[in-house]
Amino acid sequence: MALISLWKKELREISFSGLALLLLSAAFYVFLYYQARPGTIQIILGVIYLPFIIYPLFLLFQGYRTFSREWREKTIFLLKSLPRSGYEIVLAKFLAAAVVLIILMAASSTGIYLIISHNFTAVSQVLPPEFAALNWGAVLGWGLAVYFWLCGFAYFTAQLSSLTSRFFNRFRWLVTLLVFYLVNYLTFRLAGYLGWLFDWLPDVQHFVIRQTEEAAGLIEVSGGGLAAAALILLIMFVVSSLLLERTLEV
Amino acid sequence: MKETREAIVEVSNLSKKYGLTVALDGVDIKFPQGELTALIGPNGSGKTTLLKILAGLTYPDQGRVKTIDRAPDRINKERFAFLPENDYLYSWMKLEYLIEFFARQYTSFDRSKAYQMTKDMNLKPEQKISDLSKGMRARFKLVLSLSRDVLLYILDEPLAGIDPQSRSYILENLNLEFARGESSVILSTHEVLESEKFFDYVIMLGDDRVQLEGYADDLRREHDLSLQELTREVFA
């Protein structure tokens, strides 16, 4: 109950910016919907995924802002006075951001579906014929998994940078940027080692993308790579939680 | 002379620095159980730092703290209430939202008591925090703290910057609530004149260490001065 209550509070905090982005995305897709015709469909298909580039940036911004705002508005006193662990607080914030991301993605996907289905003949004329043979379930499934990981990575990297900058009274922006750069660098170095360390794990699945040609379009997902990616997010989550609960002062 | 009661909070050899600034320097204090202890001292004397350490919001560089027999950790935060000096409430929240929020976060929180106290303090549950005046916010902060049934209340400057009417209202409510149970209160304040009649035990903190401490009546008798006059003399 306590975690749900915290999560609701976080959801309420993020809802304004989330709603603003949702409305902007909706306006964008409405615009594309009315502009889509045989002569413009190639341009439309070129820009239709633009909001999906914006959303990780939104998560990056939220990751940075979520704790810096608590400190700026002194509400961190309330948060740190609660009998809640750092894990619960960080998780509640992340789940709120994740829910907003899912809503944004669902709305955008609906927009894309409506535009494509409404102009299906024009779309099928400009797309290569192999597209029809794609295993769309696999493509979308793995695409979404990678996309979510990327958004989570952006969120936790920004959050960790923002929390680390609280150790300093001056040049917080500079510290945030430096830590952000360092975390990215170290993460990808670490990912290499972790991937090697978990190399013994079996590859998770082979997806045949082109159903018509047996050997072509195989996606081989390395078990080690997956474990490394999951572990990196987990490490960032744990470090942020520990910093908040045991080290950072108000 | 009154015999000192068992300590609810024990601080030994506590030191804290902010950069080059020393906030606390080897402080040893025992806060007696079941008493209203006043922490008095000028600005920068380390009162807020000490209370934040007791509440587990700041960590000492050196020394030990036992708040109700254990470190002020996450589990212990359920056993004491801390009221910080700052406006620490979310401005977009309504009072009723905050009451419900606190009720879900603290098992020691008494929802019906909070609504009753909100009414008694002339506040409306449907008001937003951002719509309240400073005095009203201070009253509501006190409502949230006193609605918890805990062994210890740590109140940092609950009277600061508040009009005299609200101050006396808060003090009366604090005294009324405190008189009901066996709880202990640690209260830091500058407003000695108005509030000294409520103090049981007094600790005067200055120059990063304890300058004077004792039961309020004993100090008045020993020095033949009111606490207000004694404060002026100690910090002159």
Coordinates of N, CA and C in Angstrom, one line a residue, chain A residues 2-3 6 67 79-93 237-238 240-246, chain B residues 59 73-75 77 105:
Chain A
A2 N 1.9 1.2 0.8 CA 2.8 2.4 0.9 C 3.5 2.7 -0.4
L3 N 3.9 1.6 -1.1 CA 4.6 1.7 -2.4 C 3.6 2.2 -3.4
L6 N 3.1 5.9 -2.9 CA 4.3 6.6 -3.4 C 4.2 6.7 -4.9
F67 N 14.8 13.8 -8.9 CA 15.3 14.1 -7.6 C 15.8 15.6 -7.4
L79 N 10.4 13.1 1.8 CA 10.7 11.8 1.2 C 11.7 11.0 2.1
K80 N 12.7 11.7 2.6 CA 13.7 11.0 3.4 C 13.2 10.7 4.8
S81 N 12.1 11.4 5.2 CA 11.6 11.2 6.6 C 10.7 9.9 6.6
L82 N 10.3 9.5 5.4 CA 9.4 8.3 5.3 C 10.1 7.1 5.7
P83 N 9.4 6.1 6.3 CA 10.0 4.8 6.7 C 10.1 3.9 5.4
R84 N 10.6 4.4 4.4 CA 10.7 3.7 3.1 C 12.2 3.6 2.7
S85 N 12.5 2.4 2.1 CA 13.9 2.2 1.7 C 14.1 3.0 0.4
G86 N 15.4 3.2 0.1 CA 15.8 3.9 -1.1 C 15.2 3.2 -2.3
Y87 N 15.2 1.9 -2.3 CA 14.7 1.0 -3.4 C 13.3 1.4 -3.7
E88 N 12.5 1.5 -2.7 CA 11.1 1.7 -2.9 C 10.8 3.1 -3.5
I89 N 11.6 4.1 -3.0 CA 11.4 5.4 -3.6 C 11.8 5.5 -5.0
V90 N 13.0 4.9 -5.3 CA 13.5 4.9 -6.7 C 12.6 4.1 -7.6
L91 N 12.1 3.0 -7.1 CA 11.2 2.1 -7.9 C 9.9 2.8 -8.2
A92 N 9.4 3.5 -7.2 CA 8.1 4.2 -7.4 C 8.2 5.3 -8.5
K93 N 9.4 6.0 -8.4 CA 9.6 7.0 -9.4 C 9.8 6.4 -10.8
F237 N 20.2 0.9 -10.7 CA 19.0 1.0 -9.8 C 19.5 0.9 -8.3
V238 N 20.4 -0.1 -8.0 CA 20.8 -0.4 -6.7 C 21.7 0.8 -6.2
S240 N 21.7 4.0 -7.2 CA 20.9 5.1 -6.9 C 20.2 5.0 -5.6
S241 N 19.6 3.8 -5.4 CA 18.9 3.6 -4.1 C 19.8 3.7 -2.9
L242 N 20.9 3.1 -3.0 CA 21.9 3.2 -1.8 C 22.3 4.6 -1.6
L243 N 22.6 5.3 -2.7 CA 23.0 6.7 -2.5 C 21.9 7.5 -1.8
L244 N 20.7 7.3 -2.2 CA 19.6 8.0 -1.6 C 19.4 7.7 -0.2
E245 N 19.4 6.4 0.1 CA 19.1 6.0 1.5 C 20.2 6.1 2.5
R246 N 21.5 5.9 2.1 CA 22.5 5.8 3.1 C 23.6 6.9 3.0
Chain B
Y59 N 24.1 12.7 8.2 CA 24.9 11.7 8.8 C 26.1 12.4 9.5
D73 N 17.5 4.8 11.6 CA 17.4 4.2 10.3 C 16.0 4.2 9.8
R74 N 15.8 3.5 8.7 CA 14.5 3.5 8.0 C 13.4 2.9 9.0
I75 N 13.7 1.8 9.7 CA 12.7 1.2 10.5 C 12.3 2.1 11.7
K77 N 12.3 5.3 11.7 CA 11.5 6.4 11.3 C 10.0 6.3 11.6
Q105 N 1.6 5.9 4.6 CA 3.1 5.7 4.7 C 3.5 5.3 6.2

